[in-house]
Short mmCIF file of C-alpha atoms and ligand atoms in Angstrom, two decimals:
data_model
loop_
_atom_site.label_atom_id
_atom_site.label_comp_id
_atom_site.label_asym_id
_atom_site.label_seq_id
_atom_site.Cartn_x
_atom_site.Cartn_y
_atom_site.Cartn_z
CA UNK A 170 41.59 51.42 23.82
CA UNK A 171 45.36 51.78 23.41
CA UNK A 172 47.19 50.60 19.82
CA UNK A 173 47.38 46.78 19.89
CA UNK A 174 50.54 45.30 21.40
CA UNK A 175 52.78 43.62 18.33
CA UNK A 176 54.72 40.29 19.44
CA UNK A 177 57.09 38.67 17.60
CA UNK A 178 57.78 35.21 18.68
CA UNK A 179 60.91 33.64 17.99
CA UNK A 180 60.91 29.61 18.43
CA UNK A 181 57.98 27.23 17.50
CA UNK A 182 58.64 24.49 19.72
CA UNK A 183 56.57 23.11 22.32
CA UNK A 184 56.51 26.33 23.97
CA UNK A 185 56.27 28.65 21.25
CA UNK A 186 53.30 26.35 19.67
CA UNK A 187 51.43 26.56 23.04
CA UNK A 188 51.95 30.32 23.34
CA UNK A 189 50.23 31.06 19.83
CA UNK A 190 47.71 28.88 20.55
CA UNK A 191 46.55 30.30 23.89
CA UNK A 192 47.11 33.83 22.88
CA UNK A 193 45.10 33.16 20.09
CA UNK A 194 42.59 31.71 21.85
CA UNK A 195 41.99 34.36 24.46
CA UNK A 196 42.61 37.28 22.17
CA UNK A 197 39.13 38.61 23.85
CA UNK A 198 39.91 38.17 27.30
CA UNK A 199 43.57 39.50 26.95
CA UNK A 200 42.48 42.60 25.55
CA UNK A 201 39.97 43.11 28.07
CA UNK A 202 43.14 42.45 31.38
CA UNK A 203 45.55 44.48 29.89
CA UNK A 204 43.51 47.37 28.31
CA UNK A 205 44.97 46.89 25.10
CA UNK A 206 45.04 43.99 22.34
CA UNK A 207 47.88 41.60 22.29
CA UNK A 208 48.96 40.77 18.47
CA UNK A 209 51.15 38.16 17.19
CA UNK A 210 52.37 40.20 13.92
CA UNK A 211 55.67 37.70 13.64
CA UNK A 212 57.04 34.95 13.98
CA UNK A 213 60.58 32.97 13.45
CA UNK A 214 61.50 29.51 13.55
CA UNK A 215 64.03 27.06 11.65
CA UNK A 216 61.21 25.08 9.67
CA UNK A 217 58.84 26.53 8.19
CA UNK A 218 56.58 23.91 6.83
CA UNK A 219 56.54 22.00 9.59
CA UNK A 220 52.39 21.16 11.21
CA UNK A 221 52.36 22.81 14.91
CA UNK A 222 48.66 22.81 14.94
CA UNK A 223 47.94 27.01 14.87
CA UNK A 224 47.43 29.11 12.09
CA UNK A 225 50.52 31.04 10.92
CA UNK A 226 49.10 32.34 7.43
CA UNK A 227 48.71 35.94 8.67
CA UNK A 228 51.57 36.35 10.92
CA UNK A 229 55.00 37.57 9.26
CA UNK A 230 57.22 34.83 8.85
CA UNK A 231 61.13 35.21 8.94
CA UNK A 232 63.55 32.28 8.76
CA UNK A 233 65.99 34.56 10.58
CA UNK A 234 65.13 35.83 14.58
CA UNK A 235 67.87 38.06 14.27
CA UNK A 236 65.99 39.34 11.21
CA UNK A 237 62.95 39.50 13.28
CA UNK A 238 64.50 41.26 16.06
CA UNK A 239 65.92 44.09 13.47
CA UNK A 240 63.43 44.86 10.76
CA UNK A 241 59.66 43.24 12.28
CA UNK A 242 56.99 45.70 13.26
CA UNK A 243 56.62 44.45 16.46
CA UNK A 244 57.03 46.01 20.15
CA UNK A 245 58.06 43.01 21.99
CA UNK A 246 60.65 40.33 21.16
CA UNK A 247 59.65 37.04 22.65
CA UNK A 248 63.18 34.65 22.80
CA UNK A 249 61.77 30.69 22.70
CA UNK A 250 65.16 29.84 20.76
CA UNK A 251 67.29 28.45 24.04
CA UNK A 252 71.26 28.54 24.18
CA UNK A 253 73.27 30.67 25.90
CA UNK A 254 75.08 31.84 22.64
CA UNK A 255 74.35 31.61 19.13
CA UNK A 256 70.88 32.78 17.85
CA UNK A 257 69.35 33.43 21.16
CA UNK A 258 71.68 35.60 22.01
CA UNK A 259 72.28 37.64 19.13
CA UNK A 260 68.48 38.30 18.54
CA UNK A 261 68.24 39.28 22.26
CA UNK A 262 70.87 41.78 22.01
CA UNK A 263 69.65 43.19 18.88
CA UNK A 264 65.88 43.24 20.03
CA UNK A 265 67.20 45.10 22.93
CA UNK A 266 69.25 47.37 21.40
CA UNK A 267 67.00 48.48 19.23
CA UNK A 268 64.32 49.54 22.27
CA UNK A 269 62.02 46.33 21.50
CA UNK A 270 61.00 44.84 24.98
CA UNK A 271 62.34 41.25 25.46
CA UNK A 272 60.50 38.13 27.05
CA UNK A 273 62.93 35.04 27.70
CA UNK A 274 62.41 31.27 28.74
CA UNK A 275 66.32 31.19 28.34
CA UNK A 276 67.85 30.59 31.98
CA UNK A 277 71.24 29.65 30.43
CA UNK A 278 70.93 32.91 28.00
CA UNK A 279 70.94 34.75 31.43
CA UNK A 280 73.18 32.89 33.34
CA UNK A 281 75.88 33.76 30.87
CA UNK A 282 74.50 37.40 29.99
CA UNK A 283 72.05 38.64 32.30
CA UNK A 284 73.78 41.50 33.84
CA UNK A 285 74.83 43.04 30.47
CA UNK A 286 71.46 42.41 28.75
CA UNK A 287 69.78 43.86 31.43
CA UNK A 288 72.08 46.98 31.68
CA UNK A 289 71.13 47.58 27.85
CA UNK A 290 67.55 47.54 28.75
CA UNK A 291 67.63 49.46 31.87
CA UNK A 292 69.34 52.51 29.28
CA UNK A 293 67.13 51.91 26.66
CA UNK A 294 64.12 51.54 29.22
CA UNK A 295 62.44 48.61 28.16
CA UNK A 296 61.70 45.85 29.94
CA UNK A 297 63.54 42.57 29.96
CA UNK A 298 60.93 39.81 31.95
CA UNK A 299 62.39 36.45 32.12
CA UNK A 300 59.19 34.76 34.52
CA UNK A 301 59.46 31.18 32.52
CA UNK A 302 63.26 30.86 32.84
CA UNK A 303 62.71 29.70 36.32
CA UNK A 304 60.51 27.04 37.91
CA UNK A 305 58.38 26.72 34.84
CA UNK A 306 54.89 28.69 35.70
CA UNK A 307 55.40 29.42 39.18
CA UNK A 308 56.25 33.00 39.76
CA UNK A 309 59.82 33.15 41.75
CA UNK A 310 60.57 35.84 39.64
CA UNK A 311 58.25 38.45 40.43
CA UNK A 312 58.15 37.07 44.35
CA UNK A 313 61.96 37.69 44.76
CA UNK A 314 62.09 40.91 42.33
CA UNK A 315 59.61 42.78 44.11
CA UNK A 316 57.07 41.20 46.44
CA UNK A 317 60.05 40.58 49.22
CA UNK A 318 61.53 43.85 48.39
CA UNK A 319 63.29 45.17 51.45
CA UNK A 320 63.16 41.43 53.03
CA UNK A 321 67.05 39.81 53.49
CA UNK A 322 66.91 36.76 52.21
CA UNK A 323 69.11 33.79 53.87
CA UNK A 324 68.40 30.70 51.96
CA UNK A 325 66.38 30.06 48.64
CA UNK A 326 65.89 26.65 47.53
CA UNK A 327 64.26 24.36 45.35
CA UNK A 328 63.15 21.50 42.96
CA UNK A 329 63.30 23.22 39.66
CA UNK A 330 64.00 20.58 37.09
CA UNK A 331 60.94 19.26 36.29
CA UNK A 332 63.01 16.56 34.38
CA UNK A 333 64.76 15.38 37.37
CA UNK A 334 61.91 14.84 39.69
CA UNK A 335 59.78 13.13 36.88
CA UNK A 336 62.47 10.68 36.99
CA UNK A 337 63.15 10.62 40.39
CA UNK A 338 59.72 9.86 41.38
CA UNK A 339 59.06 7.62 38.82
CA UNK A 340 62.23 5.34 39.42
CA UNK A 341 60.96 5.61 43.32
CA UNK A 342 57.13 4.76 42.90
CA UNK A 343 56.99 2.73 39.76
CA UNK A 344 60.44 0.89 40.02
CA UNK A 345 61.07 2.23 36.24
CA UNK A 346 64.79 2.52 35.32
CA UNK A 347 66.58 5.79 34.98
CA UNK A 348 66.49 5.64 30.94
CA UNK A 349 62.80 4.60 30.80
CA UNK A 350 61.72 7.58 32.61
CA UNK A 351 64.29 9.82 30.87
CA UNK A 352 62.66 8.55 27.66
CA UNK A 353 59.31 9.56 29.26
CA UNK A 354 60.30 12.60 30.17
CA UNK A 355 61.80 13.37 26.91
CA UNK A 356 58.74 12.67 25.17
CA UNK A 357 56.73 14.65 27.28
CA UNK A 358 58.39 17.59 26.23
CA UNK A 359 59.77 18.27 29.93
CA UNK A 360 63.79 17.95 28.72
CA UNK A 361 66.38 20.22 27.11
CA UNK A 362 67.32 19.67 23.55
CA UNK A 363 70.33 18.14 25.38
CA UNK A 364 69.15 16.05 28.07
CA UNK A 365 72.46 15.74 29.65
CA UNK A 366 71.47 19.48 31.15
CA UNK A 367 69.01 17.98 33.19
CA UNK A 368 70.08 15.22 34.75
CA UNK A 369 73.85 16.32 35.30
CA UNK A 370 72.16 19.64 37.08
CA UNK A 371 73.36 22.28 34.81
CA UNK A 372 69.95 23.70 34.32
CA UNK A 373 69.13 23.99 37.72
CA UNK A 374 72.97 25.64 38.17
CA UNK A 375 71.63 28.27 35.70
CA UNK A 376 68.34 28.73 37.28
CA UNK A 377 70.05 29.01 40.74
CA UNK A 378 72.18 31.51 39.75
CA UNK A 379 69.31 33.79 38.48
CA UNK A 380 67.80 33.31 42.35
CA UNK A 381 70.74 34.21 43.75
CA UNK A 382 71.44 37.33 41.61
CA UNK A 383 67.18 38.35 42.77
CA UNK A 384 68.27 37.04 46.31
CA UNK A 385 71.10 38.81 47.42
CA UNK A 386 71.78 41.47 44.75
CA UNK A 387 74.63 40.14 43.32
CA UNK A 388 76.35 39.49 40.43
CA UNK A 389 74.93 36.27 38.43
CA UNK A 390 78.04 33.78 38.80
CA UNK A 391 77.02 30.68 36.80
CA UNK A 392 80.08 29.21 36.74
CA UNK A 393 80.65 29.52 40.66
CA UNK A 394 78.15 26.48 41.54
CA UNK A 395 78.95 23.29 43.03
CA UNK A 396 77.27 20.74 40.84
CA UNK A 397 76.30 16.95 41.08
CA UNK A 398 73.61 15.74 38.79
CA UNK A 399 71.48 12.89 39.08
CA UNK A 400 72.85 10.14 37.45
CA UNK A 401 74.71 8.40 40.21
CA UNK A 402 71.56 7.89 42.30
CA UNK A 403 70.81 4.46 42.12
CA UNK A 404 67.42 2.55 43.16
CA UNK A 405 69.40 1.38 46.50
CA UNK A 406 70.15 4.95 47.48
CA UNK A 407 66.38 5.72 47.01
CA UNK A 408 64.84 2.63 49.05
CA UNK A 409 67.97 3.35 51.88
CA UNK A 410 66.27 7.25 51.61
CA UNK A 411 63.15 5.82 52.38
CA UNK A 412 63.81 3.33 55.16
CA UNK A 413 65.77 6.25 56.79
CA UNK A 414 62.51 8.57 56.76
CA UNK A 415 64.01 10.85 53.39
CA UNK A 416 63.20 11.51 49.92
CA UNK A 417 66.10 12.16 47.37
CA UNK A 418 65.48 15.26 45.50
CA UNK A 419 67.51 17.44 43.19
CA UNK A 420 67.52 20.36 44.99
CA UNK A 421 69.42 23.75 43.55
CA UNK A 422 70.48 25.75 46.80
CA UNK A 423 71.75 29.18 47.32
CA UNK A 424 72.58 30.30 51.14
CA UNK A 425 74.36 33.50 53.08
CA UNK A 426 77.07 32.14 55.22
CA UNK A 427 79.99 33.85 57.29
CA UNK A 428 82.02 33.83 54.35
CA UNK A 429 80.44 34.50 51.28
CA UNK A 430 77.04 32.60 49.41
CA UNK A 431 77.27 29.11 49.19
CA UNK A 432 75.97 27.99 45.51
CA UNK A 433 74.87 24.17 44.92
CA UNK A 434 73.19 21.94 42.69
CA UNK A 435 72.92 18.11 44.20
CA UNK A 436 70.91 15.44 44.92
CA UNK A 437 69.72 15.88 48.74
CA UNK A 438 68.28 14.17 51.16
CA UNK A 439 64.87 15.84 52.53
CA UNK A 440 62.75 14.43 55.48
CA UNK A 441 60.22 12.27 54.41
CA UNK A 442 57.37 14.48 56.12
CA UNK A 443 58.33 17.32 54.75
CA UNK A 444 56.48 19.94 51.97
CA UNK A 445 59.34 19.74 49.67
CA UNK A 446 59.66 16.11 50.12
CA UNK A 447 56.58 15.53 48.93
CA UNK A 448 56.73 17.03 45.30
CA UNK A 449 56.26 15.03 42.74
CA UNK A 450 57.18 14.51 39.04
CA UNK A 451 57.04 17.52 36.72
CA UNK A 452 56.53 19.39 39.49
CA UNK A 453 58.68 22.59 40.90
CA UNK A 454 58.96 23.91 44.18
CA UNK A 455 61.17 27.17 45.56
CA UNK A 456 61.42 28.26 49.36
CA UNK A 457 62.97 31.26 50.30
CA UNK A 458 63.86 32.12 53.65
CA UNK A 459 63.87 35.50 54.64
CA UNK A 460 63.82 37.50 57.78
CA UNK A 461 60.29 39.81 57.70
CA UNK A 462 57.96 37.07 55.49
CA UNK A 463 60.01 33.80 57.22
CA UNK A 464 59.30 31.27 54.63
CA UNK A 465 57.88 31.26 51.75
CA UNK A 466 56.92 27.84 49.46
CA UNK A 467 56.06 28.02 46.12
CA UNK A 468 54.62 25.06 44.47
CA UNK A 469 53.72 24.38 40.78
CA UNK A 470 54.44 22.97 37.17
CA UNK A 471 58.00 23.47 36.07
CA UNK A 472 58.08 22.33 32.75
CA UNK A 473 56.01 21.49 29.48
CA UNK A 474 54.29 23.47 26.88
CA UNK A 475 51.37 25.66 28.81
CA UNK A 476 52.62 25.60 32.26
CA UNK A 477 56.08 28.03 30.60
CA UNK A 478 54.01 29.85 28.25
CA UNK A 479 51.56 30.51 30.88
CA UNK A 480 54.61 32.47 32.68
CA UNK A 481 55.78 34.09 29.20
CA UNK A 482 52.47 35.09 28.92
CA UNK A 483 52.03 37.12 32.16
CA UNK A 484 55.82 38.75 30.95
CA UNK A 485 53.69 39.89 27.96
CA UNK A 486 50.77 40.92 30.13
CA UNK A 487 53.00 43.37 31.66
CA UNK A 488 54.46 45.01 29.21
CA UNK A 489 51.38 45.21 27.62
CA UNK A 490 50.01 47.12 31.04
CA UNK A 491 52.73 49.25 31.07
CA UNK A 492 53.67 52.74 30.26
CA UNK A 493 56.02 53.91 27.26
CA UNK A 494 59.52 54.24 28.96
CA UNK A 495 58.09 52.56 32.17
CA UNK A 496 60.57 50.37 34.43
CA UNK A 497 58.63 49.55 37.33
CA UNK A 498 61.62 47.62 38.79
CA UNK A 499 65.00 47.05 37.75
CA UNK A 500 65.40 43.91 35.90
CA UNK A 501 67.22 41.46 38.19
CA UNK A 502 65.50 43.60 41.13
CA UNK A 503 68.73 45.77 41.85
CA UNK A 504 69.95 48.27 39.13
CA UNK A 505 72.52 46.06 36.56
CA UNK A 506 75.28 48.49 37.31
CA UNK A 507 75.02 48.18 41.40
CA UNK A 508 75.35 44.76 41.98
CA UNK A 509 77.39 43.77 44.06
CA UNK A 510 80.75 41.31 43.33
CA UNK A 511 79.50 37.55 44.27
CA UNK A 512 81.93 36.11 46.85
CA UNK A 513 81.47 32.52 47.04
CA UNK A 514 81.70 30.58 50.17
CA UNK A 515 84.14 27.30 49.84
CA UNK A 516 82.19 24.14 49.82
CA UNK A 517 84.34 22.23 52.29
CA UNK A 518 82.74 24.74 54.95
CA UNK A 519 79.12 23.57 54.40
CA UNK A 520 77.74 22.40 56.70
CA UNK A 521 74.57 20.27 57.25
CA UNK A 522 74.20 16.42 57.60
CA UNK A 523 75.32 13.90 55.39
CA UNK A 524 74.14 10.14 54.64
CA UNK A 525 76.93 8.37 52.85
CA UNK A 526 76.52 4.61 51.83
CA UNK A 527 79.48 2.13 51.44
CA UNK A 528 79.99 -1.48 50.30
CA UNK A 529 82.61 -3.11 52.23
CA UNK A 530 83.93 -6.61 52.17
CA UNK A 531 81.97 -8.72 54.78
CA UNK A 532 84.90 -8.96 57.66
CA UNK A 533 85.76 -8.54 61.27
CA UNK A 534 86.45 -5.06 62.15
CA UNK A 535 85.22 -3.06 59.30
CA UNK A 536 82.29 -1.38 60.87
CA UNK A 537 84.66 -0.61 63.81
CA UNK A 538 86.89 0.51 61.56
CA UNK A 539 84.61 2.96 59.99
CA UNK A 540 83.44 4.48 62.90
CA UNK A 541 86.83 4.96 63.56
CA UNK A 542 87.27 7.02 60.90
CA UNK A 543 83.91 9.32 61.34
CA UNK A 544 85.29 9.83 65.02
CA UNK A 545 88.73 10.82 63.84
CA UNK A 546 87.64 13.75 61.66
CA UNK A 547 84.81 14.64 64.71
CA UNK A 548 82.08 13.52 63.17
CA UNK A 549 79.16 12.15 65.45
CA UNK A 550 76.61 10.21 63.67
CA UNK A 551 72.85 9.77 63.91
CA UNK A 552 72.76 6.00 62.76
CA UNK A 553 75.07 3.83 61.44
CA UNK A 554 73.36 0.42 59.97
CA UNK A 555 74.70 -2.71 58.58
CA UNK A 556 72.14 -4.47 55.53
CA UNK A 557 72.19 -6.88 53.68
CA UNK A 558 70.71 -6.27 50.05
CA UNK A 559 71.02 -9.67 48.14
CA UNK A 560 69.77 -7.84 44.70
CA UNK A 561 72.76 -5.61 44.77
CA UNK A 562 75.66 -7.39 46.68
CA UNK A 563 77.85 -10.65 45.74
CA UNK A 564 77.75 -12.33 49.22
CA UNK A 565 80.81 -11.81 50.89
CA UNK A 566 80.59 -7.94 50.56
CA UNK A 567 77.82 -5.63 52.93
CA UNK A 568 76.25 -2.40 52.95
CA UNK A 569 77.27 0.08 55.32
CA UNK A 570 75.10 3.02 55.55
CA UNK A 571 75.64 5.85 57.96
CA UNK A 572 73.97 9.17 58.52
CA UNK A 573 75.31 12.05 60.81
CA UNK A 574 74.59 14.75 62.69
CA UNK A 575 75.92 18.53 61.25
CA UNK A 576 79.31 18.45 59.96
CA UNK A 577 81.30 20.01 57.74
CA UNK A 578 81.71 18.61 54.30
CA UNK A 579 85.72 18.83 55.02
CA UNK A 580 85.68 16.35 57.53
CA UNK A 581 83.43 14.06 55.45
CA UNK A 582 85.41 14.83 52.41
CA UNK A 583 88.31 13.80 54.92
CA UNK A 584 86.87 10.89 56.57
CA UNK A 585 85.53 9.18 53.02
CA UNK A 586 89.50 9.52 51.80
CA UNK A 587 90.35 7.53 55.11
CA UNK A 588 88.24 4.99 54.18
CA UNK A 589 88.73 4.69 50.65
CA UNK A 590 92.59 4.14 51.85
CA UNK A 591 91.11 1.19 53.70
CA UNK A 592 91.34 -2.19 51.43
CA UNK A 593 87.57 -3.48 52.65
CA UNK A 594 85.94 -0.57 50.30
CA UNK A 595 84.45 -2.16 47.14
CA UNK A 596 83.28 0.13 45.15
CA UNK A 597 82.67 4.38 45.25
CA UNK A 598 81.22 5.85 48.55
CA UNK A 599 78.00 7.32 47.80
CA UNK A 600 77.61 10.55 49.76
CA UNK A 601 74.39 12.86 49.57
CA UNK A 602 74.01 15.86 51.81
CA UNK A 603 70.89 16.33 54.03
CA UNK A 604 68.66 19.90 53.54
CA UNK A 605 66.52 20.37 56.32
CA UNK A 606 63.89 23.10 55.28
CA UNK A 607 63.14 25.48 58.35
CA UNK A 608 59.27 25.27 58.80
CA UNK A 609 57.35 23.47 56.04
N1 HSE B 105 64.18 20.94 31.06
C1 HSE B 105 63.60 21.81 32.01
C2 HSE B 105 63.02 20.97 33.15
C3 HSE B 105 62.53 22.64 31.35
O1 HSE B 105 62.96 19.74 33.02
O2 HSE B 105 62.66 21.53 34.17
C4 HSE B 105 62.04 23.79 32.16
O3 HSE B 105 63.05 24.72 32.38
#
């Protein structure tokens, strides 16, 4: 059997903890898949006395990763730190740089710096596997990177905050209130260090714009994403979702149009009998749309302790199957140096349906009125409804909620700013865009 593989794991947190303990656990049975012993000879983290339930007395300790990266006697440098600057990044560099192979969970690490990490490793020729940065354990990564190869992809889309739809289905099925289930969620181990990443979609930004790197062969443009998090979405908008036949989801969303690729993070509207609809809690699902497969749905756990270091662990699995100098496939599945510029497509040429909900003082003419307005800037609508929602209204104001048929998010940007000019508004408009996914 080949020398044992030597990991050094940097970051002890829920995911680090899991990873030594399952690695530890299955030392057997790994040796046996990969041909070749898998050996946790390091480790880093900030505390060292602190109880995470495994057995660190053997294992080199250094308070430093970028230490770790540098001097340890390991192979492969596994980055459990998070950031996109900082610590993470450093070590990364320097485990690179120095010919160690690299396993991430850090999507915002490669948001910012994917494309020059990865040309680093594609000269040194090691590998750089990133599997648990997106969609927890389900394995986008590898489908886009090379079981689609020579597919063109037109749409890839998904639930991958497992944060997001914990509280989303929570605040749906159980009534809870958006800081009860954040607390939940929070506890559970599912959220950032900084929640705010979750719920104002900035994670799934930098998880979408890994996608659409693997998707279209691009450059990774983080900062070229439309984003709207969750914290606007009230209980009202979810029980007018349901009576309409939708589900609200946080969906991230990257799609080839006429002018460019059209990047978004936003709550959405999905039909109630659909796949994606149906997804619940911690759970993570990514379609991609492409023109030999057709669809593809992936479905899984997107968050917590096992379900990522299940995916880091696979990353490791690799390397360990793979030859000195080996690079199957380029890491973001084209060659760092030949992607090609992103050109973004303007959001005001989206186009898709909208639902939009408004509460309007209770008086002659307004509903006219805001037809009006949809009419003037050509948009034809599916259903327009007046309610009455005593929990939520004083009682000379209504709820107007209106859903229409494909527009373009100009003329809704357009018709909203009509109405808001219109003195019966009380309130802000609440607009959410409708995704309608293609066969599931
Ligand atoms: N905070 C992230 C989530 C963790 O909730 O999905 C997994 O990336």
């Amino acid at each position: 059997m080949a020398d044992a593989l030597k990991v050094g794991i940097a970051g002890l947190g829920t995911v680090g903890a899991s990873l030594v303990k399952i690695i530890t656990a299955r030392t057997d049975e790994l040796a046996v898949t990969c041909g070749r012993a898998i050996e946790i000879t390091a480790v880093s983290a900030r505390d060292r006395s602190r109880d995470r339930g495994v057995d660190l007395s053997n294992i080199a300790w250094f308070d430093c990763p970028e230490t770790m990266a540098a001097e340890a006697d390991i192979d492969v440098f596994v980055e459990l730190i998070g950031g996109a600057e900082g610590a993470a990044s450093k070590a990364v560099s320097t485990a690179l740089s120095r010919g160690l192979h690299v396993v991430t969970a850090n999507k915002a690490l490669l948001a910012r710096h994917g494309v020059e990490l990865s040309v680093i490793a594609e000269e040194k020729g090691v590998l750089l596997n990133f599997e648990a940065a997106v969609a927890g354990g389900i394995p986008v990564i590898k489908a886009l990177r090379e079981s689609l190869t020579g597919n063109k992809v037109s749409r890839v889309y998904g639930i991958m905050n497992g944060t997001c739809n914990y509280i989303l289905t929570r605040m749906e099925k159980e009534g809870l209130t958006f800081e009860e289930c954040l607390k939940e969620a929070q506890r559970l181990g599912y959220a950032e260090a900084d929640p705010t990443f979750d719920i104002e979609g900035n994670d799934t930004a930098h998880k979408l714009a890994i996608l659409t790197t693997l998707a279209f062969g691009t450059k990774i443009a983080a900062d070229e994403i439309y984003l709207e998090g969750i914290s606007n979405i009230s209980i009202q908008d979810i029980e007018a979702a349901a009576d309409l036949g939708y589900r609200i989801k946080l969906l991230g969303v990257a799609q080839k149009t006429e002018t460019g690729i059209e990047q978004r993070v936003h709550p959405t509207m999905v039909p109630r009998d659909s796949v994606i609809a149906q997804v619940d809690g911690v759970t993570n699902a990514v379609a991609i749309e492409s023109d030999i497969l057709g669809e593809l749905l992936m479905v899984g756990p997107g968050a917590g302790g096992d379900a990522t270091a299940s995916a880091v662990l696979g990353d490791i699995a690799d390397i360990a199957k793979s030859r000195p100098g080996e690079q199957r496939v380029p890491v973001l599945g084209t060659p760092a140096k030949a992607l090609a510029p992103y050109v973004r497509a303007r959001m005001r040429s989206h186009e898709g349906g909208y639902f939009i909900r408004l509460t309007v003082a209770d008086r002659t003419g307004v509903f006219a009125s805001v037809a009006s307005r949809m009419a003037e800037n050509n948009i034809s609508l599916e259903s327009i409804v007046q309610r009455a929602n005593p929990s939520v209204q004083t009682s000379d104001s209504k709820t107007i909620i209106l859903v229409t048929h494909a527009t373009t998010e100009e003329s809704v940007r357009n018709a909203v700013s009509a109405i808001k000019a219109e003195s019966y508004l009380v309130g802000e408009p609440q607009v959410i865009r409708i995704e309608r996914p293609k066969a599931f």
